[in-house]
Coordinates of C-alpha atoms in Angstrom, one line a residue:
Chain R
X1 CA -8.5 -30.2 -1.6
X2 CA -10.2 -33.1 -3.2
X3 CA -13.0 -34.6 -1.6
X4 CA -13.3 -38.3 -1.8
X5 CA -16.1 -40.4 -1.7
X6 CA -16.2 -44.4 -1.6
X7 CA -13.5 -44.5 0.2
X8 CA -13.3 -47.7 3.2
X9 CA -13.2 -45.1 5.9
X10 CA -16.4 -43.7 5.2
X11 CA -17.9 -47.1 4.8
X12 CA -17.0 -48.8 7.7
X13 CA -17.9 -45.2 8.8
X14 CA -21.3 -45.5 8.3
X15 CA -21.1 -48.9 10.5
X16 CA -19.4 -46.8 13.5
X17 CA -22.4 -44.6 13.0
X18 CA -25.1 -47.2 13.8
X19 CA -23.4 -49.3 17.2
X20 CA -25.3 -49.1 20.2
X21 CA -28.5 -49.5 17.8
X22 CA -31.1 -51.5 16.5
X23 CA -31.4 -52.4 12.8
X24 CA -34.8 -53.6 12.3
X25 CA -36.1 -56.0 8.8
X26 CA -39.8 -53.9 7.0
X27 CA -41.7 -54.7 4.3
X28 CA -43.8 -51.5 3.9
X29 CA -43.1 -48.0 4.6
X30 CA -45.5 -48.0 6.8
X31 CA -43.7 -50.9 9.0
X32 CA -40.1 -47.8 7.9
X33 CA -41.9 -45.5 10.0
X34 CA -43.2 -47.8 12.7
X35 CA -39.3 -48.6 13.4
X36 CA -37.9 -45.0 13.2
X37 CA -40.4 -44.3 15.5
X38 CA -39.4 -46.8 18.2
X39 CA -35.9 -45.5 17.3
X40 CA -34.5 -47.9 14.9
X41 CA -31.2 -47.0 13.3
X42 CA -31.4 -48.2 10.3
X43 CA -34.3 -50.7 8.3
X44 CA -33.6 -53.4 6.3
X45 CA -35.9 -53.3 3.3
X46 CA -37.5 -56.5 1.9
X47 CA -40.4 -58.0 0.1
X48 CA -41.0 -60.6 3.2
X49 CA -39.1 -61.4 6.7
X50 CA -37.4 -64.1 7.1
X51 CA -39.9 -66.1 8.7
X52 CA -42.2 -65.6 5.5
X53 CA -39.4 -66.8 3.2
X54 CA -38.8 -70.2 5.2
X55 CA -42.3 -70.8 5.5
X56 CA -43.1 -70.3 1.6
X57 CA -39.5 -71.8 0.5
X58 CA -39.4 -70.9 -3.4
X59 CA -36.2 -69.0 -4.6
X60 CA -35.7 -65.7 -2.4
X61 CA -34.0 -62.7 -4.6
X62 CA -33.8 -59.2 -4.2
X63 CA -36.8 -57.3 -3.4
X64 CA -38.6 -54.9 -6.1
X65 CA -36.4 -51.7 -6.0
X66 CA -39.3 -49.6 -6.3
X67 CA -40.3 -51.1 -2.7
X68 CA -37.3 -50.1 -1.5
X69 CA -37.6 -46.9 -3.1
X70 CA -40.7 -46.1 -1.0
X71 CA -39.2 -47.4 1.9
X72 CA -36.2 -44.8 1.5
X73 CA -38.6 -42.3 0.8
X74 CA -40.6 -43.0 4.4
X75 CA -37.8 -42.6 6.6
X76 CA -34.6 -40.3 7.4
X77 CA -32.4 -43.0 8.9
X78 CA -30.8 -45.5 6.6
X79 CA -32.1 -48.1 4.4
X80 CA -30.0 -51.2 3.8
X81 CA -31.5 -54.0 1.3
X82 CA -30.1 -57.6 0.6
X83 CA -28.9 -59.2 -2.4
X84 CA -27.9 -63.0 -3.1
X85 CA -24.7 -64.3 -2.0
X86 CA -22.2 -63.8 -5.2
X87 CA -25.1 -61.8 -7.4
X88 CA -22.8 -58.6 -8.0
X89 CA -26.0 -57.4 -10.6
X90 CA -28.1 -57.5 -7.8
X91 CA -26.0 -55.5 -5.6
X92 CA -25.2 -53.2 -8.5
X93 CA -28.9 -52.2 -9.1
X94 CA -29.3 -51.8 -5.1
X95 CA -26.0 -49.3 -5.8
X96 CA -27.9 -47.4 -8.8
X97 CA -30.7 -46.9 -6.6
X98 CA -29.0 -45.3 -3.3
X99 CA -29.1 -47.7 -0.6
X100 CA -27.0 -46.7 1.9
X101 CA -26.0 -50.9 2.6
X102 CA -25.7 -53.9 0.6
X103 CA -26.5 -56.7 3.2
X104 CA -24.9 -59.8 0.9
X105 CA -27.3 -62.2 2.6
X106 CA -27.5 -66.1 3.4
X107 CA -31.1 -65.1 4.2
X108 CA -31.7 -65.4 0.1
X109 CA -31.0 -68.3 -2.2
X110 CA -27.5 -68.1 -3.1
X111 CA -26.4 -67.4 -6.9
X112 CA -23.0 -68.7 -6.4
X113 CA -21.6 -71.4 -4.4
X114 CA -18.1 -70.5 -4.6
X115 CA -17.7 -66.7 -4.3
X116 CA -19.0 -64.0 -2.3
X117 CA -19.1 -60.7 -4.3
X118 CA -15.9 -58.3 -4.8
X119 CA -17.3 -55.5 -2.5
X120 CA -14.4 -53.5 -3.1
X121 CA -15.8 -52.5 -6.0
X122 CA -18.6 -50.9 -5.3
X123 CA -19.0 -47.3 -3.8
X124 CA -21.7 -48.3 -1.4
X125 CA -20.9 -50.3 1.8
X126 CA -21.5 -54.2 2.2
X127 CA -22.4 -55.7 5.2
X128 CA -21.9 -59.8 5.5
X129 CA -22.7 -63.1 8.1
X130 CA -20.6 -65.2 9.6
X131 CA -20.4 -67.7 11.9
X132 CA -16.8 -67.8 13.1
X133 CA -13.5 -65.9 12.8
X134 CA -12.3 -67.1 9.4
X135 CA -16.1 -66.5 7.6
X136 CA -15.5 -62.7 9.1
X137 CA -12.1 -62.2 8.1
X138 CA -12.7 -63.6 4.5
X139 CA -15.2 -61.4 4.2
X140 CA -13.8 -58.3 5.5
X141 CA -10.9 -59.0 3.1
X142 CA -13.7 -59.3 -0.1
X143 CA -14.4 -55.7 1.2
X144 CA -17.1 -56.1 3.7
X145 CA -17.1 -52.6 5.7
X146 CA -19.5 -54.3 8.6
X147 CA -20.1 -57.9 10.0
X148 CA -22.9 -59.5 11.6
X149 CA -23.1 -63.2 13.1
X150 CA -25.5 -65.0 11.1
X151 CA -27.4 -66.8 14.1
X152 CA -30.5 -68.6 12.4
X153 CA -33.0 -66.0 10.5
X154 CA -36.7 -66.6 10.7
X155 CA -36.7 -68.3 13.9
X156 CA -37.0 -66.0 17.0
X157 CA -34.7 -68.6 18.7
X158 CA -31.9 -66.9 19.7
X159 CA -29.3 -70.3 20.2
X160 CA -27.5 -69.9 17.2
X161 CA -26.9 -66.5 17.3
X162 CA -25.4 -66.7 21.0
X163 CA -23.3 -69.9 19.0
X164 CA -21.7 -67.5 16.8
X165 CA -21.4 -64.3 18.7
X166 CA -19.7 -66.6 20.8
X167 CA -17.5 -68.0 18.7
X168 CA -16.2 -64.9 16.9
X169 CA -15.2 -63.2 20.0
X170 CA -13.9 -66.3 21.5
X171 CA -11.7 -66.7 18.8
X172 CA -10.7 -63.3 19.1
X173 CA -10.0 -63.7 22.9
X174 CA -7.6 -66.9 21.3
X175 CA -6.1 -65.3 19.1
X176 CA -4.7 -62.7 21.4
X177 CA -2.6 -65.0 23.2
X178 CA -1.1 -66.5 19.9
X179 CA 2.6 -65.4 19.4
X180 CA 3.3 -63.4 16.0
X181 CA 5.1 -66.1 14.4
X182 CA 2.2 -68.4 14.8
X183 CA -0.4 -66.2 13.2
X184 CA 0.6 -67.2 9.6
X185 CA -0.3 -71.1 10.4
X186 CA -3.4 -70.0 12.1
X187 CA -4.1 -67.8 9.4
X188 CA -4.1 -70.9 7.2
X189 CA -5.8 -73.1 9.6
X190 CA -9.1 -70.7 9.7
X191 CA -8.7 -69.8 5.9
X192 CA -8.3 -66.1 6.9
X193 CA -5.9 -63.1 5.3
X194 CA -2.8 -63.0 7.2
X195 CA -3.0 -59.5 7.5
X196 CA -6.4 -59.2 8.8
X197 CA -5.7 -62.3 11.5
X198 CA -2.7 -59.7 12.8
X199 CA -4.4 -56.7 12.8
X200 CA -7.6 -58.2 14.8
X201 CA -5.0 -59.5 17.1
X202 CA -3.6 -56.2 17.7
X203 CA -7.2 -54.7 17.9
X204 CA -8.8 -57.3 20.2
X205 CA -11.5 -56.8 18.2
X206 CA -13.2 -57.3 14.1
X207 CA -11.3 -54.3 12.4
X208 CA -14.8 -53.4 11.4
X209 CA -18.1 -53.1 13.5
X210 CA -20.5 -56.6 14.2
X211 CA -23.9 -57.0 14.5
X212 CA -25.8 -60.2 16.2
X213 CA -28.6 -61.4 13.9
X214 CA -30.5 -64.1 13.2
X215 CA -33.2 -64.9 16.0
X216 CA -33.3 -62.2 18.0
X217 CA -37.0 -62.0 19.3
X218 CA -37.2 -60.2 22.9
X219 CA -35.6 -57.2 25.0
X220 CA -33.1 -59.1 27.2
X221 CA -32.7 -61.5 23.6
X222 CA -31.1 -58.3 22.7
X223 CA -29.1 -57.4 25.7
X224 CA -27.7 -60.7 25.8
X225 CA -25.9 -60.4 22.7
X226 CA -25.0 -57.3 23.7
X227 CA -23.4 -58.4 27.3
X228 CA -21.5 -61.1 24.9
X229 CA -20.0 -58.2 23.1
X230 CA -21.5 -57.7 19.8
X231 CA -21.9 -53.6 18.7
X232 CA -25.1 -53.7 17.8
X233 CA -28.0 -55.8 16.9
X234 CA -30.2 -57.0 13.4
X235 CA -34.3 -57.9 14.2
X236 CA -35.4 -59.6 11.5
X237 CA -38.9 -61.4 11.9
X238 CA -39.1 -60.8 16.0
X239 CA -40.6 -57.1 15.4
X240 CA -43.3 -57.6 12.7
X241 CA -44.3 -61.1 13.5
X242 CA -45.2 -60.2 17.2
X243 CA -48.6 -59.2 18.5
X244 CA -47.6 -55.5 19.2
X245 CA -44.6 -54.4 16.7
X246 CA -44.3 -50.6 17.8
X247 CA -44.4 -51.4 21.3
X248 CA -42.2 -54.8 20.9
X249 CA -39.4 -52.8 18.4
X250 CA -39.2 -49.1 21.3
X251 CA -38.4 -51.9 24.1
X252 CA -35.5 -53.8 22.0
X253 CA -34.5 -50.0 21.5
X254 CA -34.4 -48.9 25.1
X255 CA -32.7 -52.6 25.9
X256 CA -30.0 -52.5 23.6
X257 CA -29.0 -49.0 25.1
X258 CA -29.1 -50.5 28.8
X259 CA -27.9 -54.0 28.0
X260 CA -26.3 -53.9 31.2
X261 CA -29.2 -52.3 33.7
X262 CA -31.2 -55.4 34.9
X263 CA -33.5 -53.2 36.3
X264 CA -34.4 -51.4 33.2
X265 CA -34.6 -54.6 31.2
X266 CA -36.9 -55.9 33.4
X267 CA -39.2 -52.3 33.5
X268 CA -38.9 -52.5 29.4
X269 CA -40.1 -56.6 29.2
X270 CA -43.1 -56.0 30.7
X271 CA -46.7 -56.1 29.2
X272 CA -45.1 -56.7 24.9
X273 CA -48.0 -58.8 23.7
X274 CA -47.0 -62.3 22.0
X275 CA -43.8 -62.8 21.3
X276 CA -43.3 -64.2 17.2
X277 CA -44.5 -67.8 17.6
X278 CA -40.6 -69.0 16.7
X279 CA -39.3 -72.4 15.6
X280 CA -37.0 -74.3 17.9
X281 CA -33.5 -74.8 15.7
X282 CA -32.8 -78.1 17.5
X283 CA -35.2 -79.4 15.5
X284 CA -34.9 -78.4 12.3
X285 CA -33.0 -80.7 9.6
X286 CA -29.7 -79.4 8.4
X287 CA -30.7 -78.4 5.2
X288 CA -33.1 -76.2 6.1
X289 CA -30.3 -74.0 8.3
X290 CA -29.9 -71.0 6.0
X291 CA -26.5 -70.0 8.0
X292 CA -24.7 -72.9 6.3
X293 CA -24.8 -70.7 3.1
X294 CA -21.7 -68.3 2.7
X295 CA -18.0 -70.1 2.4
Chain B
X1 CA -8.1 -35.5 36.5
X2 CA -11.0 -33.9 34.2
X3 CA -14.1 -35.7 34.0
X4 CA -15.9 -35.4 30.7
X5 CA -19.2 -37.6 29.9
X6 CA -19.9 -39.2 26.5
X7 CA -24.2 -39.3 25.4
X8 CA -24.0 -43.5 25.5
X9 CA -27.8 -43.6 24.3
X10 CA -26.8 -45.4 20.7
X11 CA -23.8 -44.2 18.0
X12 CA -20.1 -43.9 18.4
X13 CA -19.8 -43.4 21.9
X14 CA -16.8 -45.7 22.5
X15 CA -14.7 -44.0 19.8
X16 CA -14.8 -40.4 21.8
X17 CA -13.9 -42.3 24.6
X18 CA -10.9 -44.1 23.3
X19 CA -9.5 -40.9 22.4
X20 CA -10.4 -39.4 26.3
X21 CA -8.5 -41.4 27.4
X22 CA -5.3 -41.0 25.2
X23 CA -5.8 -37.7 26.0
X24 CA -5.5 -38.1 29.9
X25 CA -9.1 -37.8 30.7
X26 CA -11.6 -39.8 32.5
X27 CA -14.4 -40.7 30.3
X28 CA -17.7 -41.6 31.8
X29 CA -20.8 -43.0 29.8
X30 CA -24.0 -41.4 30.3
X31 CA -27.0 -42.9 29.4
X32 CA -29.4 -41.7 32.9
X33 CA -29.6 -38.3 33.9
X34 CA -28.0 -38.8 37.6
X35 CA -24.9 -39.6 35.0
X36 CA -24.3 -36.1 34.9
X37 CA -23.1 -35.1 38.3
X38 CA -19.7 -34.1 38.4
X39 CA -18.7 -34.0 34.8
X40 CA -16.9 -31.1 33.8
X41 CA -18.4 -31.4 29.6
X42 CA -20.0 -33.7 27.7
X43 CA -19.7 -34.5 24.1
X44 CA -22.6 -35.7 22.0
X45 CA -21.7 -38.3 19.5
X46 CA -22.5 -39.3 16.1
X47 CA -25.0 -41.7 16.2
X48 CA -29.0 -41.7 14.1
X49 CA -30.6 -38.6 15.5
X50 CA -33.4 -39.6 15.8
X51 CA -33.0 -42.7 17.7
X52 CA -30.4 -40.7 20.2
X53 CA -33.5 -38.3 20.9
X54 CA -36.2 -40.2 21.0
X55 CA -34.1 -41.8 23.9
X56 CA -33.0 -39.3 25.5
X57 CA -36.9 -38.3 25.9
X58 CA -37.8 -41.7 26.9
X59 CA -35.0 -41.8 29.6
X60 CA -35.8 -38.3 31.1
X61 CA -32.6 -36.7 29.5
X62 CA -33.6 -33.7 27.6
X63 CA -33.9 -31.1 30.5
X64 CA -31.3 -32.3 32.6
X65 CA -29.0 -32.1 29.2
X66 CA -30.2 -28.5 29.0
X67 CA -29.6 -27.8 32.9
X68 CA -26.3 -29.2 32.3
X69 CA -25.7 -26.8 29.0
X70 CA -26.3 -23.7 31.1
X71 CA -23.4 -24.4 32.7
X72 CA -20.8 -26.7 31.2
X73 CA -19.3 -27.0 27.3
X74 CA -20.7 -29.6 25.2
X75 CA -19.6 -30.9 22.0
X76 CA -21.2 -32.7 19.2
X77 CA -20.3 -34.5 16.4
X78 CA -22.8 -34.9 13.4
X79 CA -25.7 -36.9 15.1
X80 CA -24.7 -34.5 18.1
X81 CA -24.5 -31.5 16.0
X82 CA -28.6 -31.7 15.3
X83 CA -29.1 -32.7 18.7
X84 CA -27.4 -29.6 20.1
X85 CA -29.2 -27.1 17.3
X86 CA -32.3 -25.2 17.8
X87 CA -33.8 -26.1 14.3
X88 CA -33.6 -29.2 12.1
X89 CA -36.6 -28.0 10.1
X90 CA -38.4 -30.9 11.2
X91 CA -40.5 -32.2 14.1
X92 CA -37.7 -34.7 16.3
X93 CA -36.5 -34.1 19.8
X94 CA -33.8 -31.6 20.2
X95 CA -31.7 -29.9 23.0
X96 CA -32.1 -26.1 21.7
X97 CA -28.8 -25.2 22.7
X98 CA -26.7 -23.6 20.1
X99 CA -28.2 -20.9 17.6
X100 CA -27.4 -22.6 14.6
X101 CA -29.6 -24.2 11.9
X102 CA -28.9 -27.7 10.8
X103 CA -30.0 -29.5 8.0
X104 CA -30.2 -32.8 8.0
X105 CA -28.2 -35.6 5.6
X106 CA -27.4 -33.0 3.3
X107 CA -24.7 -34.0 1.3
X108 CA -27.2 -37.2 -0.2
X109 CA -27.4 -40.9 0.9
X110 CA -24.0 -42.9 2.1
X111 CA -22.8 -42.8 -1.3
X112 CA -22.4 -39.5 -0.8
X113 CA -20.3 -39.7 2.2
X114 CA -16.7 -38.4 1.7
X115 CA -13.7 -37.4 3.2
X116 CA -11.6 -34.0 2.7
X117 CA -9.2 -31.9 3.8
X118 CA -10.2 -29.0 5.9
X119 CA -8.1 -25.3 6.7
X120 CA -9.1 -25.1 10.6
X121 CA -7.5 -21.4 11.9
X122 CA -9.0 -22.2 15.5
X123 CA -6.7 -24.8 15.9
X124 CA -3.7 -22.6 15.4
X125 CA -2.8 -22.9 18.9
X126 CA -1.7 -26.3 18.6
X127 CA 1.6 -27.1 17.7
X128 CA 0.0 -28.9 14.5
X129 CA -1.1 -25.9 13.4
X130 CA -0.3 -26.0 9.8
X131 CA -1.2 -29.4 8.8
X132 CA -5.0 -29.7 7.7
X133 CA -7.6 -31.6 9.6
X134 CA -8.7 -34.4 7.7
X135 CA -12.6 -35.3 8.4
X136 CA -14.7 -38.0 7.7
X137 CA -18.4 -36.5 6.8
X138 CA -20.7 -39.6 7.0
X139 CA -24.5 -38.9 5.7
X140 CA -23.4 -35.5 7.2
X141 CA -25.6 -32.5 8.4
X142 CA -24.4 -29.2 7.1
X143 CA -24.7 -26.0 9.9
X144 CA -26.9 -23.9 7.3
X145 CA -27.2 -20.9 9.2
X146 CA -25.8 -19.6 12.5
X147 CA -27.3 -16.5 14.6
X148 CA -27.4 -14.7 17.8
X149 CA -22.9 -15.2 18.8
X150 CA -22.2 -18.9 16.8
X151 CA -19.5 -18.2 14.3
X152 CA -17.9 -20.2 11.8
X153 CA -15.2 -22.6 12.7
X154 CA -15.1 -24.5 9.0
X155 CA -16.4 -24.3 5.6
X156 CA -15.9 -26.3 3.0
X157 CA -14.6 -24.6 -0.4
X158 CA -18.2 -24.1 -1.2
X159 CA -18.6 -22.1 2.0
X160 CA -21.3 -24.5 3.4
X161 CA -20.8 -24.5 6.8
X162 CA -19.0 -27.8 9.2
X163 CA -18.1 -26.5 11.9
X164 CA -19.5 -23.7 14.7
X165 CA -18.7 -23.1 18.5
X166 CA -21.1 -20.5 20.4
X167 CA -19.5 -19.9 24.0
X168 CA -18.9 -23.2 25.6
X169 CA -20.8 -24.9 22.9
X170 CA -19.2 -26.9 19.8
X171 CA -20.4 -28.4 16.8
X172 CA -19.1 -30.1 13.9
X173 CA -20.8 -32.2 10.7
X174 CA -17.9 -34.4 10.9
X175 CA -16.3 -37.0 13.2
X176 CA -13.2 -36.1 14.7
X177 CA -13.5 -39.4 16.6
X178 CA -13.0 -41.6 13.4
X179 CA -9.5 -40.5 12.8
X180 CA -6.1 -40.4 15.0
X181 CA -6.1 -36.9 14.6
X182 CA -6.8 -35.5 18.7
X183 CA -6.5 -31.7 17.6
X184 CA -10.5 -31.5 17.9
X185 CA -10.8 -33.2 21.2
X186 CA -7.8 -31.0 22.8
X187 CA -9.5 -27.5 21.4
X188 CA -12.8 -29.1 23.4
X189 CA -11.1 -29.7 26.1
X190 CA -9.8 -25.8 26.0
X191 CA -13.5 -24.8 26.3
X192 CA -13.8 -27.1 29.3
X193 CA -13.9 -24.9 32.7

């Protein structure tokens, strides 16, 4: 009776485990405990939030593993930590080390500008962006055991999150009324394994578990990601660039849990403090829009 | 038909549902304590601890649960498992219910996580008797200790402990929910008055 470890099961597994939750980005253990306080599922350990990295631009690589190290040590719930898109070292020292997921992140400066990392061959679970159905899929089929829409990091301006939560799960919605004999050509058309196109048909669903990220700043930020069907949610910057984290990080909690209860959305906006200042994405210049990394 | 709740606070709530309803049941979410009237059992699911209890205390949950435990079976799966203990040798909300002592993410970090094959006699009654139930152990808890009535259900070869009932109460380290496998669900359901 072998027991087997590393298999997809138990990472997409671990992905299951966190839905209905709140992943929140910390830079100290301190800021670890702070979040698994308010209830956070997970943390996502780094050296600065996004916000910081846009605003002092410079290459962004993997945090210090001895940071993330303490951060593990602060907290019982899991620690994920991000590498560079395509920098398999990076995401093998975060293996070595124990984190429990590899976020392979357009948040960072990308290493490669062809290839995402083989995820499939590492023991420890990978989580990826994307903006539409084909970035998912492609990513799923490089091994990616969870998904989250990339939105725009560093912002607090929800818009582009809402554009590709949107556009996922519209696809998916699209794709259900496709015949089978036309999933091969659409497979093609969206640059997307064949296999993976049929079996989210089939599902109605990503075959793995999806996150909204990338500018979620508020509560009913939250729930409205959650209405438009994603599993669970990323805050990066909104939490520790507002005027009252603890209080600001327990009421995205209790929102995400009662996405749909008005009335408890309203109860749980009251009285946060300042919201992070945010940067309107309307305005920014293309290059500057970290989700256009990843292919 | 039988009405069985599913703790929606955070964790894989929808999964015990899907397999509710393949199994003829009528799932209802509970995530407010007026969620609670009429359901026959409730099952807990996996999920962070932590976050599921520090909710359920913010949402008014924890005696209500209780109340509800007194009188009705209730299941849970890892995350649920602790919730349902009376000792997780640490300070986080708990329900106190089942006399079993639960360690937390024992097995290591995910890259630890594993699945295995496990000898279940309880579930002789089913048909399937004789094929093994496969479980998925994510992060898992191990049941280090039970007292008072729990007994074993499932051990590992190493004889730690993943799986206990006590009365109407059920607990398992691993997530029958993740697989196809409804032999766990149906014993539940057994237990249901």
């Amino acid at each position: 009776m072998e027991q087997q470890t590393g298999t997809f099961a138990v990472k997409k597994g671990l992905a299951q485990m966190l839905k209905g939750g709140v992943i929140m980005d910390v830079v100290t253990p301190e800021h670890a405990r702070i979040a698994e306080d308010a209830g956070a599922c997970a943390v996502m350990a780094l050296e600065r939030v996004p916000a910081d990295i846009r605003a002092q631009g410079g290459v962004a690589r993997m945090s210090d593993p001895d940071l993330i190290l303490k951060i593990m040590d602060a907290v019982t719930i899991p620690v994920m930590a991000k590498c560079r898109i395509g920098h398999f070292v990076e995401a093998q020292i975060l293996e070595a080390i124990g984190v429990d997921y590899v976020d392979e992140s357009e948040v960072l400066t990308p290493a490669d500008e062809e290839n995402h990392i083989n995820k499939h061959l590492f023991k420890i679970p990978f989580v990826c962006g994307c903006r539409n159905l084909g970035e998912a899929l492609r990513r799923i089929g490089e091994g990616a055991a969870m998904i989250r829409t990339k939105g725009e990091a560093g912002t607090g301006d929800v818009v582009e999150a809402v554009r590709h939560a949107r556009s996922v799960i519209g696809e998916i919605r699209r794709l259900q009324t496709k015949a089978d004999e036309e999933l091969m050509a659409y497979a093609k058309e969206i640059g997307a394994p064949h296999e993976l196109v049929k079996e989210t048909k089939d599902l109605g669903r990503l075959p793995v578990v999806n996150f909204a990220a990338g500018g979620v700043a508020t509560p009913a930020d939250a729930a409205l990601m959650m209405q438009l069907g994603v599993d669970g949610v990323f805050v990066g910057s909104g939490i520790f660039k507002s005027g009252d984290p603890a209080l600001r990080a327990a009421a995205i909690v209790k929102a995400v849990t009662h996405y749909k209860d008005a009335a408890i959305l309203a109860e749980v906006s009251k009285n946060l403090g300042e919201p992070m200042v945010g940067r309107t994405v309307a305005n920014m210049p293309e290059v500057e829009k970290l989700a256009s990394r990843g292919w | 038909m039988m009405k069985i709740g599913v703790l929606a606070l955070q964790g894989d709530f929808a999964e015990h549902v899907n397999i509710l309803k393949r199994l003829k049941v009528e799932p209802v979410e509970v995530r407010l304590p007026q969620q609670l009237k009429d359901l026959q059992g409730l099952i807990i699911p996996g999920g962070e601890s932590t976050t599921i209890g520090k909710l359920a205390g913010d949402f008014g949950l924890l005696e209500p649960l209780r109340e509800f435990g007194r009188q009705h079976a209730i299941w849970g799966t890892c995350a649920g498992a602790i919730f349902l203990s009376k000792d997780v040798r640490r300070d986080q909300p708990i329900l106190g219910l089942m006399d079993i002592l639960v360690q937390r993410n024992a097995f290591g970090r995910q890259v630890d996580s594993f699945e295995a094959d496990l000898i279940i006699p309880e579930l002789k009654n089913s048909p399937r008797s004789e094929i093994p139930f496969h479980a998925i152990f994510i992060r898992a808890p191990i049941i280090e200790k039970v007292e008072a009535d729990a007994r074993v259900l499932a051990a590992l070869p190493d004889k730690r402990i993943v799986a206990a009932q006590q009365g109407h109460f059920l607990a398992t380290s691993f997530h029958p929910e993740l697989t196809n496998d409804t032999r766990f669900h149906e014993y539940f359901l057994s237990l249901v008055d």
